[in-house]
Amino acid sequence: MSAMANESFKEDREMRQEHHSGPLKYVIIWGALMALTVLTVWTGSMEIKRGALALALVIASVKGALVALYFMHLAEHQGASRIVFATSMLFVALLLVFTLFDIGTRFRPALPSYSTPEEWPVSTPGQSGRYGGGLKAPGTNPK
C-alpha cells in the first residue's frame, strides 16, 4: 500500500512541475490524425479484397494510441500509467488478432461464378419475372 501511495505522490508532484512543449506538438499530432483519417476514407473507397478490415483496425488503433498518448498526456506520465497503457494496447492487439484469425478461417458463402451479389443475374433466358421462375407482380400471374 505504501508503494502505491508513494507512486501517487510522485505522479502528483510531476504533474505540477510538468512543462508543456507548446502548441506545435499538438498541431503535428492533429495533422497526423487528419492524414490517418484521409487514409481511412481513401482505403475505404477502394475495392480491397483481402485485409481491408485489418487495415482499418490498424489505422483506428494508431489513431487511438496517438490520442491517448498526446491529448490525454500519457506520454508524459511515468510508472503505473505507462504499464496500464501498454497492457491495454497489448489486449487490444490480441483482441484484433484473434478476431481477424476467426474471420479469416470461416467459410465463404457459396457464390455463383459472379464475384459480387450486384453482378448476379436477375433472370436467365427462358425465365421471366423479377426473380426468375415465372414470378410476376402480384395479381398478374395467370390462374
mmCIF file of N, CA and C in Angstrom, residues 31-131:
data_model
loop_
_atom_site.group_PDB
_atom_site.id
_atom_site.type_symbol
_atom_site.label_atom_id
_atom_site.label_comp_id
_atom_site.label_asym_id
_atom_site.label_seq_id
_atom_site.Cartn_x
_atom_site.Cartn_y
_atom_site.Cartn_z
ATOM 1 N N GLY A 31 -2.349 16.960 -37.308
ATOM 2 C CA GLY A 31 -2.092 16.710 -38.725
ATOM 3 C C GLY A 31 -1.965 15.219 -39.015
ATOM 4 N N ALA A 32 -1.295 14.496 -38.124
ATOM 5 C CA ALA A 32 -1.168 13.045 -38.303
ATOM 6 C C ALA A 32 -2.542 12.373 -38.213
ATOM 7 N N LEU A 33 -3.369 12.824 -37.273
ATOM 8 C CA LEU A 33 -4.717 12.260 -37.155
ATOM 9 C C LEU A 33 -5.557 12.563 -38.392
ATOM 10 N N MET A 34 -5.423 13.759 -38.935
ATOM 11 C CA MET A 34 -6.158 14.104 -40.152
ATOM 12 C C MET A 34 -5.669 13.265 -41.341
ATOM 13 N N ALA A 35 -4.357 13.074 -41.434
ATOM 14 C CA ALA A 35 -3.808 12.253 -42.516
ATOM 15 C C ALA A 35 -4.296 10.807 -42.404
ATOM 16 N N LEU A 36 -4.333 10.282 -41.171
ATOM 17 C CA LEU A 36 -4.833 8.924 -40.981
ATOM 18 C C LEU A 36 -6.327 8.830 -41.286
ATOM 19 N N THR A 37 -7.077 9.898 -41.002
ATOM 20 C CA THR A 37 -8.495 9.906 -41.338
ATOM 21 C C THR A 37 -8.694 9.895 -42.850
ATOM 22 N N VAL A 38 -7.902 10.695 -43.561
ATOM 23 C CA VAL A 38 -7.967 10.702 -45.025
ATOM 24 C C VAL A 38 -7.576 9.328 -45.571
ATOM 25 N N LEU A 39 -6.551 8.717 -44.978
ATOM 26 C CA LEU A 39 -6.138 7.372 -45.391
ATOM 27 C C LEU A 39 -7.263 6.364 -45.158
ATOM 28 N N THR A 40 -7.963 6.492 -44.042
ATOM 29 C CA THR A 40 -9.088 5.602 -43.757
ATOM 30 C C THR A 40 -10.187 5.749 -44.807
ATOM 31 N N VAL A 41 -10.534 6.990 -45.135
ATOM 32 C CA VAL A 41 -11.581 7.222 -46.135
ATOM 33 C C VAL A 41 -11.125 6.724 -47.501
ATOM 34 N N TRP A 42 -9.887 6.980 -47.854
ATOM 35 C CA TRP A 42 -9.355 6.572 -49.163
ATOM 36 C C TRP A 42 -9.344 5.048 -49.297
ATOM 37 N N THR A 43 -8.835 4.360 -48.271
ATOM 38 C CA THR A 43 -8.799 2.901 -48.346
ATOM 39 C C THR A 43 -10.204 2.301 -48.251
ATOM 40 N N GLY A 44 -11.117 2.997 -47.595
ATOM 41 C CA GLY A 44 -12.487 2.516 -47.516
ATOM 42 C C GLY A 44 -13.211 2.577 -48.847
ATOM 43 N N SER A 45 -12.805 3.501 -49.713
ATOM 44 C CA SER A 45 -13.445 3.608 -51.016
ATOM 45 C C SER A 45 -12.815 2.675 -52.053
ATOM 46 N N MET A 46 -11.712 2.043 -51.707
ATOM 47 C CA MET A 46 -11.056 1.109 -52.625
ATOM 48 C C MET A 46 -11.721 -0.260 -52.523
ATOM 49 N N GLU A 47 -11.578 -1.038 -53.543
ATOM 50 C CA GLU A 47 -12.110 -2.406 -53.559
ATOM 51 C C GLU A 47 -10.998 -3.358 -53.115
ATOM 52 N N ILE A 48 -10.702 -3.363 -51.835
ATOM 53 C CA ILE A 48 -9.673 -4.252 -51.303
ATOM 54 C C ILE A 48 -10.326 -5.581 -50.973
ATOM 55 N N LYS A 49 -9.853 -6.637 -51.606
ATOM 56 C CA LYS A 49 -10.460 -7.961 -51.420
ATOM 57 C C LYS A 49 -10.069 -8.583 -50.084
ATOM 58 N N ARG A 50 -8.798 -8.538 -49.733
ATOM 59 C CA ARG A 50 -8.329 -9.167 -48.504
ATOM 60 C C ARG A 50 -7.595 -8.126 -47.666
ATOM 61 N N GLY A 51 -7.828 -8.171 -46.381
ATOM 62 C CA GLY A 51 -7.090 -7.318 -45.471
ATOM 63 C C GLY A 51 -7.682 -5.941 -45.246
ATOM 64 N N ALA A 52 -8.848 -5.656 -45.788
ATOM 65 C CA ALA A 52 -9.444 -4.336 -45.619
ATOM 66 C C ALA A 52 -9.811 -4.087 -44.158
ATOM 67 N N LEU A 53 -10.379 -5.096 -43.514
ATOM 68 C CA LEU A 53 -10.753 -4.959 -42.114
ATOM 69 C C LEU A 53 -9.520 -4.796 -41.238
ATOM 70 N N ALA A 54 -8.499 -5.586 -41.488
ATOM 71 C CA ALA A 54 -7.261 -5.487 -40.709
ATOM 72 C C ALA A 54 -6.632 -4.107 -40.864
ATOM 73 N N LEU A 55 -6.610 -3.595 -42.087
ATOM 74 C CA LEU A 55 -6.043 -2.271 -42.333
ATOM 75 C C LEU A 55 -6.832 -1.189 -41.598
ATOM 76 N N ALA A 56 -8.146 -1.256 -41.655
ATOM 77 C CA ALA A 56 -8.973 -0.268 -40.965
ATOM 78 C C ALA A 56 -8.774 -0.331 -39.451
ATOM 79 N N LEU A 57 -8.660 -1.532 -38.904
ATOM 80 C CA LEU A 57 -8.456 -1.670 -37.464
ATOM 81 C C LEU A 57 -7.082 -1.187 -37.028
ATOM 82 N N VAL A 58 -6.070 -1.415 -37.847
ATOM 83 C CA VAL A 58 -4.726 -0.932 -37.514
ATOM 84 C C VAL A 58 -4.699 0.603 -37.530
ATOM 85 N N ILE A 59 -5.308 1.206 -38.541
ATOM 86 C CA ILE A 59 -5.345 2.666 -38.615
ATOM 87 C C ILE A 59 -6.095 3.236 -37.414
ATOM 88 N N ALA A 60 -7.231 2.633 -37.061
ATOM 89 C CA ALA A 60 -8.007 3.103 -35.915
ATOM 90 C C ALA A 60 -7.231 2.952 -34.611
ATOM 91 N N SER A 61 -6.483 1.866 -34.478
ATOM 92 C CA SER A 61 -5.688 1.658 -33.264
ATOM 93 C C SER A 61 -4.562 2.680 -33.147
ATOM 94 N N VAL A 62 -3.924 2.993 -34.264
ATOM 95 C CA VAL A 62 -2.859 4.013 -34.246
ATOM 96 C C VAL A 62 -3.443 5.368 -33.873
ATOM 97 N N LYS A 63 -4.600 5.702 -34.436
ATOM 98 C CA LYS A 63 -5.243 6.970 -34.096
ATOM 99 C C LYS A 63 -5.618 7.018 -32.620
ATOM 100 N N GLY A 64 -6.150 5.936 -32.096
ATOM 101 C CA GLY A 64 -6.500 5.890 -30.678
ATOM 102 C C GLY A 64 -5.277 6.018 -29.779
ATOM 103 N N ALA A 65 -4.193 5.367 -30.168
ATOM 104 C CA ALA A 65 -2.961 5.466 -29.381
ATOM 105 C C ALA A 65 -2.409 6.889 -29.401
ATOM 106 N N LEU A 66 -2.457 7.563 -30.545
ATOM 107 C CA LEU A 66 -1.991 8.952 -30.613
ATOM 108 C C LEU A 66 -2.819 9.860 -29.714
ATOM 109 N N VAL A 67 -4.129 9.671 -29.735
ATOM 110 C CA VAL A 67 -4.997 10.491 -28.873
ATOM 111 C C VAL A 67 -4.677 10.230 -27.408
ATOM 112 N N ALA A 68 -4.550 8.955 -27.032
ATOM 113 C CA ALA A 68 -4.272 8.628 -25.633
ATOM 114 C C ALA A 68 -2.898 9.133 -25.191
ATOM 115 N N LEU A 69 -1.898 8.982 -26.051
ATOM 116 C CA LEU A 69 -0.547 9.382 -25.651
ATOM 117 C C LEU A 69 -0.364 10.887 -25.557
ATOM 118 N N TYR A 70 -0.921 11.630 -26.507
ATOM 119 C CA TYR A 70 -0.606 13.057 -26.553
ATOM 120 C C TYR A 70 -1.721 13.951 -26.042
ATOM 121 N N PHE A 71 -2.966 13.686 -26.405
ATOM 122 C CA PHE A 71 -4.033 14.557 -25.939
ATOM 123 C C PHE A 71 -4.470 14.218 -24.524
ATOM 124 N N MET A 72 -4.227 12.987 -24.102
ATOM 125 C CA MET A 72 -4.507 12.600 -22.720
ATOM 126 C C MET A 72 -3.226 12.600 -21.874
ATOM 127 N N HIS A 73 -2.128 13.019 -22.465
ATOM 128 C CA HIS A 73 -0.836 13.221 -21.792
ATOM 129 C C HIS A 73 -0.259 11.951 -21.177
ATOM 130 N N LEU A 74 -0.569 10.789 -21.720
ATOM 131 C CA LEU A 74 0.011 9.564 -21.180
ATOM 132 C C LEU A 74 1.484 9.427 -21.532
ATOM 133 N N ALA A 75 1.944 10.081 -22.587
ATOM 134 C CA ALA A 75 3.356 10.010 -22.957
ATOM 135 C C ALA A 75 4.236 10.703 -21.914
ATOM 136 N N GLU A 76 3.663 11.624 -21.154
ATOM 137 C CA GLU A 76 4.443 12.378 -20.160
ATOM 138 C C GLU A 76 4.407 11.733 -18.792
ATOM 139 N N HIS A 77 3.580 10.700 -18.599
ATOM 140 C CA HIS A 77 3.454 10.059 -17.296
ATOM 141 C C HIS A 77 4.512 8.984 -17.134
ATOM 142 N N GLN A 78 4.765 8.643 -15.891
ATOM 143 C CA GLN A 78 5.731 7.604 -15.554
ATOM 144 C C GLN A 78 5.028 6.506 -14.773
ATOM 145 N N GLY A 79 5.676 5.377 -14.622
ATOM 146 C CA GLY A 79 5.230 4.327 -13.718
ATOM 147 C C GLY A 79 3.958 3.614 -14.127
ATOM 148 N N ALA A 80 2.995 3.613 -13.218
ATOM 149 C CA ALA A 80 1.781 2.815 -13.366
ATOM 150 C C ALA A 80 0.968 3.209 -14.599
ATOM 151 N N SER A 81 0.945 4.470 -14.937
ATOM 152 C CA SER A 81 0.165 4.910 -16.103
ATOM 153 C C SER A 81 0.693 4.273 -17.383
ATOM 154 N N ARG A 82 1.987 4.190 -17.523
ATOM 155 C CA ARG A 82 2.571 3.560 -18.712
ATOM 156 C C ARG A 82 2.293 2.061 -18.751
ATOM 157 N N ILE A 83 2.346 1.434 -17.598
ATOM 158 C CA ILE A 83 2.068 -0.007 -17.542
ATOM 159 C C ILE A 83 0.623 -0.276 -17.935
ATOM 160 N N VAL A 84 -0.292 0.523 -17.426
ATOM 161 C CA VAL A 84 -1.704 0.344 -17.755
ATOM 162 C C VAL A 84 -1.926 0.584 -19.247
ATOM 163 N N PHE A 85 -1.325 1.625 -19.805
ATOM 164 C CA PHE A 85 -1.491 1.912 -21.229
ATOM 165 C C PHE A 85 -0.903 0.790 -22.088
ATOM 166 N N ALA A 86 0.306 0.340 -21.751
ATOM 167 C CA ALA A 86 0.938 -0.736 -22.524
ATOM 168 C C ALA A 86 0.129 -2.026 -22.437
ATOM 169 N N THR A 87 -0.391 -2.329 -21.263
ATOM 170 C CA THR A 87 -1.203 -3.529 -21.096
ATOM 171 C C THR A 87 -2.493 -3.430 -21.902
ATOM 172 N N SER A 88 -3.121 -2.274 -21.884
ATOM 173 C CA SER A 88 -4.362 -2.120 -22.653
ATOM 174 C C SER A 88 -4.091 -2.227 -24.148
ATOM 175 N N MET A 89 -3.000 -1.667 -24.631
ATOM 176 C CA MET A 89 -2.665 -1.791 -26.053
ATOM 177 C C MET A 89 -2.363 -3.241 -26.418
ATOM 178 N N LEU A 90 -1.721 -3.984 -25.516
ATOM 179 C CA LEU A 90 -1.463 -5.404 -25.752
ATOM 180 C C LEU A 90 -2.776 -6.166 -25.901
ATOM 181 N N PHE A 91 -3.731 -5.886 -25.021
ATOM 182 C CA PHE A 91 -5.003 -6.593 -25.097
ATOM 183 C C PHE A 91 -5.820 -6.171 -26.317
ATOM 184 N N VAL A 92 -5.709 -4.926 -26.737
ATOM 185 C CA VAL A 92 -6.371 -4.507 -27.978
ATOM 186 C C VAL A 92 -5.771 -5.271 -29.159
ATOM 187 N N ALA A 93 -4.457 -5.376 -29.195
ATOM 188 C CA ALA A 93 -3.796 -6.118 -30.274
ATOM 189 C C ALA A 93 -4.217 -7.588 -30.263
ATOM 190 N N LEU A 94 -4.261 -8.206 -29.092
ATOM 191 C CA LEU A 94 -4.693 -9.606 -29.007
ATOM 192 C C LEU A 94 -6.138 -9.775 -29.467
ATOM 193 N N LEU A 95 -7.011 -8.865 -29.057
ATOM 194 C CA LEU A 95 -8.403 -8.931 -29.470
ATOM 195 C C LEU A 95 -8.528 -8.837 -30.985
ATOM 196 N N LEU A 96 -7.788 -7.906 -31.578
ATOM 197 C CA LEU A 96 -7.842 -7.748 -33.031
ATOM 198 C C LEU A 96 -7.278 -8.962 -33.753
ATOM 199 N N VAL A 97 -6.162 -9.481 -33.281
ATOM 200 C CA VAL A 97 -5.535 -10.624 -33.942
ATOM 201 C C VAL A 97 -6.443 -11.847 -33.875
ATOM 202 N N PHE A 98 -6.980 -12.138 -32.697
ATOM 203 C CA PHE A 98 -7.849 -13.309 -32.580
ATOM 204 C C PHE A 98 -9.138 -13.133 -33.376
ATOM 205 N N THR A 99 -9.686 -11.930 -33.407
ATOM 206 C CA THR A 99 -10.891 -11.686 -34.198
ATOM 207 C C THR A 99 -10.611 -11.866 -35.682
ATOM 208 N N LEU A 100 -9.495 -11.324 -36.148
ATOM 209 C CA LEU A 100 -9.156 -11.456 -37.565
ATOM 210 C C LEU A 100 -8.844 -12.907 -37.936
ATOM 211 N N PHE A 101 -8.203 -13.652 -37.036
ATOM 212 C CA PHE A 101 -7.976 -15.072 -37.307
ATOM 213 C C PHE A 101 -9.302 -15.810 -37.408
ATOM 214 N N ASP A 102 -10.245 -15.482 -36.544
ATOM 215 C CA ASP A 102 -11.543 -16.142 -36.571
ATOM 216 C C ASP A 102 -12.282 -15.827 -37.871
ATOM 217 N N ILE A 103 -12.279 -14.583 -38.256
ATOM 218 C CA ILE A 103 -12.955 -14.194 -39.501
ATOM 219 C C ILE A 103 -12.256 -14.819 -40.704
ATOM 220 N N GLY A 104 -10.949 -14.882 -40.675
ATOM 221 C CA GLY A 104 -10.186 -15.414 -41.802
ATOM 222 C C GLY A 104 -10.345 -16.906 -42.005
ATOM 223 N N THR A 105 -10.747 -17.645 -40.977
ATOM 224 C CA THR A 105 -10.873 -19.086 -41.123
ATOM 225 C C THR A 105 -12.302 -19.537 -41.394
ATOM 226 N N ARG A 106 -13.230 -18.619 -41.478
ATOM 227 C CA ARG A 106 -14.618 -19.004 -41.765
ATOM 228 C C ARG A 106 -14.790 -19.293 -43.243
ATOM 229 N N PHE A 107 -15.771 -20.151 -43.548
ATOM 230 C CA PHE A 107 -16.065 -20.472 -44.937
ATOM 231 C C PHE A 107 -16.805 -19.313 -45.578
ATOM 232 N N ARG A 108 -16.446 -19.025 -46.788
ATOM 233 C CA ARG A 108 -17.166 -18.012 -47.549
ATOM 234 C C ARG A 108 -18.454 -18.626 -48.070
ATOM 235 N N PRO A 109 -19.524 -17.839 -48.170
ATOM 236 C CA PRO A 109 -20.753 -18.412 -48.729
ATOM 237 C C PRO A 109 -20.536 -18.834 -50.181
ATOM 238 N N ALA A 110 -21.225 -19.858 -50.571
ATOM 239 C CA ALA A 110 -21.099 -20.357 -51.935
ATOM 240 C C ALA A 110 -21.747 -19.360 -52.884
ATOM 241 N N LEU A 111 -20.955 -18.771 -53.718
ATOM 242 C CA LEU A 111 -21.445 -17.808 -54.688
ATOM 243 C C LEU A 111 -21.389 -18.435 -56.073
ATOM 244 N N PRO A 112 -22.259 -17.991 -56.959
ATOM 245 C CA PRO A 112 -22.107 -18.444 -58.340
ATOM 246 C C PRO A 112 -20.801 -17.906 -58.920
ATOM 247 N N SER A 113 -20.599 -18.102 -60.173
ATOM 248 C CA SER A 113 -19.339 -17.696 -60.780
ATOM 249 C C SER A 113 -19.157 -16.180 -60.795
ATOM 250 N N TYR A 114 -20.145 -15.437 -60.339
ATOM 251 C CA TYR A 114 -20.046 -13.984 -60.277
ATOM 252 C C TYR A 114 -19.406 -13.609 -58.952
ATOM 253 N N SER A 115 -18.622 -12.554 -58.941
ATOM 254 C CA SER A 115 -17.845 -12.246 -57.749
ATOM 255 C C SER A 115 -18.641 -11.502 -56.685
ATOM 256 N N THR A 116 -19.614 -10.697 -57.039
ATOM 257 C CA THR A 116 -20.377 -9.943 -56.047
ATOM 258 C C THR A 116 -21.868 -10.117 -56.306
ATOM 259 N N PRO A 117 -22.682 -9.970 -55.272
ATOM 260 C CA PRO A 117 -24.126 -10.117 -55.474
ATOM 261 C C PRO A 117 -24.701 -9.120 -56.479
ATOM 262 N N GLU A 118 -24.082 -7.961 -56.643
ATOM 263 C CA GLU A 118 -24.581 -6.977 -57.598
ATOM 264 C C GLU A 118 -24.485 -7.492 -59.033
ATOM 265 N N GLU A 119 -23.566 -8.418 -59.285
ATOM 266 C CA GLU A 119 -23.379 -8.950 -60.632
ATOM 267 C C GLU A 119 -24.257 -10.170 -60.907
ATOM 268 N N TRP A 120 -24.986 -10.668 -59.897
ATOM 269 C CA TRP A 120 -25.819 -11.838 -60.094
ATOM 270 C C TRP A 120 -26.930 -11.505 -61.086
ATOM 271 N N PRO A 121 -27.250 -12.427 -61.955
ATOM 272 C CA PRO A 121 -28.334 -12.151 -62.909
ATOM 273 C C PRO A 121 -29.679 -12.177 -62.198
ATOM 274 N N VAL A 122 -30.541 -11.283 -62.605
ATOM 275 C CA VAL A 122 -31.871 -11.247 -62.029
ATOM 276 C C VAL A 122 -32.725 -12.340 -62.653
ATOM 277 N N SER A 123 -32.566 -12.549 -63.929
ATOM 278 C CA SER A 123 -33.290 -13.641 -64.581
ATOM 279 C C SER A 123 -32.406 -14.210 -65.680
ATOM 280 N N THR A 124 -32.719 -15.402 -66.077
ATOM 281 C CA THR A 124 -31.961 -16.043 -67.139
ATOM 282 C C THR A 124 -32.890 -16.264 -68.324
ATOM 283 N N PRO A 125 -32.331 -16.525 -69.483
ATOM 284 C CA PRO A 125 -33.194 -16.761 -70.640
ATOM 285 C C PRO A 125 -34.160 -17.908 -70.375
ATOM 286 N N GLY A 126 -35.383 -17.726 -70.809
ATOM 287 C CA GLY A 126 -36.401 -18.735 -70.604
ATOM 288 C C GLY A 126 -37.184 -18.528 -69.330
ATOM 289 N N GLN A 127 -36.723 -17.640 -68.487
ATOM 290 C CA GLN A 127 -37.449 -17.333 -67.264
ATOM 291 C C GLN A 127 -37.888 -15.890 -67.336
ATOM 292 N N SER A 128 -38.979 -15.602 -66.720
ATOM 293 C CA SER A 128 -39.443 -14.221 -66.716
ATOM 294 C C SER A 128 -39.772 -13.819 -65.295
ATOM 295 N N GLY A 129 -39.982 -12.586 -65.128
ATOM 296 C CA GLY A 129 -40.294 -12.075 -63.805
ATOM 297 C C GLY A 129 -39.067 -11.544 -63.110
ATOM 298 N N ARG A 130 -39.309 -10.898 -61.995
ATOM 299 C CA ARG A 130 -38.225 -10.233 -61.283
ATOM 300 C C ARG A 130 -37.173 -11.207 -60.764
ATOM 301 N N TYR A 131 -37.608 -12.336 -60.206
ATOM 302 C CA TYR A 131 -36.670 -13.273 -59.617
ATOM 303 C C TYR A 131 -36.534 -14.553 -60.429
#
